[in-house]
Amino acid sequence: QASRLVELPYSSFNDDHDDDDDGHSLPGDTAEQDPGVWYPSPPKLSPFSRCVRYLAFLWNLFFLLLGLLVLAVGVWGLLAKGPLPGGERGVPLGSDPMLFFVLAGLGTSAVSLAGCLGAFRASPCLLRFFLGALLTFGGLEVLGGLLLLLARRRLRDALQDLLLLCLLRYQEDPDLQFLVDEVQQSLQCCGLESYHDWESNPYFNCSAPGVQACGVPASCCQDPLENGSVPNAQCGFGVLGLGAAAAGAMVHTQGCGAALGVWLRGQAGAIAAGATALVLVEAVGALMALRVLRDITAVRV
């Protein structure tokens, strides 16, 4: 019997019938019922780790919904623009402002979905992808900030070219038209350098055949409302054919390039605060993902 008991720990895993006949509680059975005797039990997540995991899931879920909303707005803006009577779009897709919303929403929703599923399913692969995407976005933001500081003059010239392009395509794209009108009304300006810049627009040029010839948009007018309540879309008609004094009594003659530069310098603090807030949001998401990834690795090891 003693020799049998000595052999059983080595043969009990392959000879279960003899163990049942003997009726003794064997070391092999004890190890099978309580694996902690032979193997160390894995560490359990602390309440703080569980809280961080749930918070990371909700954090990424919020930005996932926000990204889908931005994506929906961009897609709606692209689909809402009907083709011109000739059958072609007014603005190529590559220069459409709504394309920015589509790309921003698509990128935000994709990265947030990876972080959301990574926290929910405890997937190290998705969490590493999420962290890599955040680091990439953060690096691009830092690079953009450095370029903004080092190449301010070139960026100012590029901004002026963009504004001139907006003037040329004013009637072709409702988004550009809305943007130009908002800038001119808010800054009380007209054109890029002066109100004469609207002569480069094929519809406002004095040689154009339409009723808008030799005119400027209503957003250039000093008083765009007729009788103080009704918008007057024709308040800028014929202004380009008037003298400087007469035109100055009807519309704003200062260009938007200088006014926009002054406004941007005044908003430098708000822009810096917004950039800092964006970096902090990305940093918080990255720290939570790192904590969840570390907990997952500790449990699986």
XYZ file of C-alpha atoms in Angstrom:
301
model
C 0.000 0.000 0.000
C 2.816 2.399 0.810
C 4.471 1.754 -2.531
C 1.136 2.333 -4.229
C 0.736 5.690 -2.528
C 4.215 6.688 -3.619
C 3.454 5.886 -7.274
C 0.025 7.496 -7.347
C 1.147 11.177 -7.584
C 2.950 10.297 -10.819
C 0.333 7.981 -12.269
C -2.963 9.360 -10.924
C -3.367 11.752 -13.902
C -3.331 8.757 -16.268
C -5.105 6.158 -14.064
C -8.335 7.697 -12.784
C -10.104 4.295 -12.434
C -7.716 3.030 -9.773
C -8.104 6.288 -7.837
C -11.878 5.908 -7.721
C -11.591 2.316 -6.471
C -9.126 3.201 -3.754
C -11.277 6.037 -2.382
C -8.364 8.005 -0.966
C -7.911 11.761 -1.416
C -4.768 11.977 -3.492
C -2.366 14.835 -4.070
C -3.222 14.829 -7.774
C -6.917 15.268 -6.963
C -6.136 18.059 -4.563
C -4.128 19.886 -7.224
C -6.953 19.418 -9.715
C -9.560 20.830 -7.344
C -7.409 23.692 -6.125
C -5.009 24.851 -8.841
C -3.600 27.476 -6.461
C -1.620 24.675 -4.753
C 0.462 24.117 -7.844
C 0.191 27.397 -9.770
C 0.235 30.978 -8.444
C -3.151 32.674 -8.842
C -3.153 35.670 -11.274
C -3.502 39.113 -9.704
C -6.982 40.602 -9.672
C -7.810 44.088 -10.845
C -8.049 46.648 -8.093
C -11.144 48.872 -7.834
C -9.073 51.772 -9.126
C -8.008 49.788 -12.207
C -11.613 48.820 -12.906
C -12.647 52.463 -12.559
C -9.927 53.557 -14.997
C -11.007 50.902 -17.465
C -14.659 51.983 -17.378
C -13.655 55.630 -17.589
C -11.453 54.925 -20.630
C -14.379 53.175 -22.298
C -16.760 56.091 -21.658
C -14.110 58.641 -22.632
C -13.544 57.037 -26.008
C -17.266 56.412 -26.488
C -17.919 60.140 -26.124
C -15.316 61.044 -28.747
C -16.571 58.241 -30.984
C -20.048 59.784 -30.989
C -18.543 63.248 -31.494
C -16.492 62.017 -34.449
C -19.540 60.347 -36.012
C -21.462 63.605 -35.625
C -18.720 65.584 -37.387
C -18.558 62.911 -40.098
C -22.326 63.094 -40.597
C -22.173 66.885 -40.911
C -19.424 66.632 -43.528
C -21.225 63.969 -45.554
C -24.467 65.934 -45.356
C -22.658 69.062 -46.549
C -21.210 67.206 -49.529
C -24.505 65.576 -50.498
C -26.557 68.738 -49.989
C -24.667 70.563 -52.731
C -26.452 69.901 -55.965
C -24.620 70.075 -59.282
C -24.623 73.219 -61.366
C -26.995 73.505 -64.313
C -24.175 72.341 -66.581
C -23.998 69.071 -64.653
C -20.699 69.768 -62.856
C -19.999 70.596 -59.251
C -19.165 74.185 -58.458
C -16.036 73.280 -56.477
C -13.742 70.256 -56.904
C -13.935 67.724 -54.099
C -10.310 68.324 -53.106
C -10.963 71.987 -52.266
C -14.392 71.541 -50.693
C -14.454 72.792 -47.066
C -16.813 69.964 -46.107
C -14.055 67.483 -46.917
C -12.227 68.670 -43.792
C -15.198 67.672 -41.641
C -15.344 64.268 -43.331
C -11.646 63.541 -42.761
C -11.652 64.893 -39.197
C -14.761 62.916 -38.266
C -13.465 59.753 -39.907
C -10.102 59.940 -38.148
C -11.585 60.784 -34.745
C -14.225 58.057 -34.907
C -11.751 55.395 -36.089
C -9.210 56.116 -33.348
C -11.888 56.428 -30.668
C -13.479 53.161 -31.773
C -10.138 51.403 -31.379
C -9.724 52.824 -27.866
C -13.316 52.023 -26.941
C -13.120 48.396 -28.085
C -9.641 48.024 -26.641
C -10.849 49.035 -23.186
C -14.072 47.020 -23.429
C -12.554 43.803 -24.820
C -9.199 44.173 -23.014
C -7.369 43.975 -26.348
C -3.676 44.938 -26.180
C -3.517 45.197 -29.995
C -6.303 47.789 -30.208
C -4.912 49.723 -27.268
C -1.464 49.862 -28.870
C -3.029 51.093 -32.105
C -4.923 53.737 -30.131
C -1.745 54.899 -28.402
C 0.177 54.982 -31.675
C -2.531 57.075 -33.324
C -2.555 59.535 -30.417
C 1.220 59.873 -30.555
C 1.032 60.456 -34.311
C -1.633 63.144 -33.934
C 0.329 64.767 -31.115
C 3.495 64.815 -33.208
C 1.655 66.382 -36.145
C 0.194 69.042 -33.862
C 3.625 69.904 -32.450
C 5.069 70.008 -35.963
C 2.233 72.270 -37.093
C 2.858 74.618 -34.170
C 6.556 74.839 -34.994
C 5.802 75.540 -38.644
C 3.353 78.222 -37.570
C 6.088 79.935 -35.574
C 8.912 79.485 -38.073
C 7.028 80.146 -41.318
C 4.561 82.818 -40.319
C 5.229 84.946 -43.389
C 4.691 82.072 -45.816
C 1.556 81.023 -43.987
C 0.257 84.576 -44.179
C 0.836 84.585 -47.935
C -0.905 81.214 -48.214
C -3.841 82.569 -46.223
C -4.101 85.555 -48.548
C -4.082 83.233 -51.566
C -6.848 81.214 -49.928
C -8.927 84.332 -49.335
C -8.403 85.389 -52.943
C -9.589 81.949 -54.054
C -12.678 82.403 -51.908
C -13.388 85.694 -53.670
C -13.078 84.070 -57.086
C -15.418 81.177 -56.172
C -17.853 83.191 -54.118
C -20.954 82.234 -56.115
C -19.834 78.673 -56.839
C -19.849 77.219 -53.320
C -22.385 78.090 -50.592
C -19.880 77.180 -47.862
C -17.277 79.625 -49.172
C -19.984 82.244 -49.627
C -21.111 81.809 -46.022
C -17.508 81.978 -44.779
C -16.702 85.149 -46.737
C -19.922 86.858 -45.651
C -19.270 86.036 -41.988
C -15.707 87.362 -42.163
C -16.713 90.582 -43.917
C -19.632 91.253 -41.587
C -17.728 90.417 -38.403
C -14.565 92.359 -39.272
C -16.398 95.118 -41.183
C -14.180 94.772 -44.224
C -14.556 94.109 -47.919
C -12.250 92.196 -50.252
C -8.699 91.132 -49.560
C -6.751 94.405 -49.785
C -9.705 96.682 -50.568
C -13.196 96.484 -51.973
C -11.736 96.737 -55.492
C -10.591 93.093 -55.167
C -14.128 92.051 -56.071
C -13.396 93.147 -59.627
C -11.509 89.860 -60.023
C -14.750 87.944 -59.495
C -16.327 87.101 -62.880
C -19.809 87.982 -61.617
C -18.918 91.320 -59.972
C -16.546 92.490 -62.698
C -17.770 95.602 -64.481
C -17.640 93.752 -67.817
C -19.980 91.000 -66.571
C -23.414 90.847 -68.210
C -25.440 90.206 -65.040
C -27.095 92.589 -62.606
C -24.223 92.068 -60.138
C -21.732 93.739 -62.490
C -19.651 96.493 -60.863
C -21.015 95.501 -57.459
C -19.912 93.869 -54.204
C -21.669 91.389 -51.889
C -24.222 92.683 -49.432
C -21.923 91.661 -46.574
C -19.661 94.586 -47.541
C -22.396 97.140 -46.910
C -22.277 99.334 -43.859
C -26.035 98.972 -43.457
C -27.115 95.723 -45.154
C -30.654 96.018 -43.728
C -33.277 98.131 -45.438
C -35.354 100.105 -42.956
C -33.429 98.384 -40.166
C -35.165 95.019 -40.535
C -35.292 93.672 -44.099
C -32.002 92.429 -45.658
C -31.121 94.384 -48.781
C -29.190 92.065 -51.131
C -28.716 94.892 -53.654
C -27.078 97.414 -51.358
C -23.668 96.800 -52.952
C -24.728 96.986 -56.596
C -22.789 99.524 -58.683
C -20.318 100.386 -55.909
C -17.236 99.602 -58.005
C -18.265 102.283 -60.496
C -18.417 104.997 -57.827
C -15.669 107.199 -56.476
C -13.819 106.420 -53.262
C -15.830 108.884 -51.167
C -19.205 107.739 -52.465
C -18.262 104.083 -52.122
C -16.993 104.679 -48.580
C -20.407 106.014 -47.596
C -22.080 102.772 -48.708
C -19.640 99.910 -48.049
C -16.570 99.113 -45.969
C -13.534 99.931 -48.069
C -10.867 98.351 -45.841
C -9.579 94.949 -46.934
C -10.035 91.829 -44.817
C -6.373 90.759 -45.003
C -5.104 93.331 -42.499
C -8.251 93.098 -40.358
C -7.962 89.317 -40.191
C -4.311 89.588 -39.153
C -5.207 91.975 -36.330
C -8.024 89.658 -35.219
C -5.746 86.600 -35.206
C -3.133 88.407 -33.116
C -5.853 89.368 -30.657
C -7.035 85.760 -30.468
C -3.562 84.304 -29.934
C -4.306 83.539 -26.283
C -7.555 81.735 -27.115
C -5.851 79.756 -29.875
C -3.033 78.721 -27.526
C -5.569 77.738 -24.855
C -7.502 75.627 -27.376
C -4.339 73.876 -28.553
C -3.324 73.205 -24.948
C -6.752 71.784 -24.151
C -6.553 69.478 -27.172
C -3.136 68.203 -26.101
C -4.407 67.622 -22.550
C -7.406 65.656 -23.851
C -5.096 63.435 -25.892
C -2.716 63.053 -22.931
C -5.539 61.972 -20.595
C -6.744 59.403 -23.131
C -3.204 58.087 -23.598
C -2.585 57.791 -19.838
C -5.808 55.863 -19.295
C -4.999 53.551 -22.205
C -1.514 52.952 -20.796
C -2.955 52.055 -17.385
C -5.477 49.645 -18.912
C -2.773 48.075 -21.081
C -0.475 47.620 -18.082
C -3.247 45.975 -16.048
C -4.094 43.624 -18.917
C -0.442 42.643 -19.319
C -0.051 42.035 -15.564
C -3.120 39.795 -15.446
C -2.174 37.749 -18.503
C 1.388 37.231 -17.359
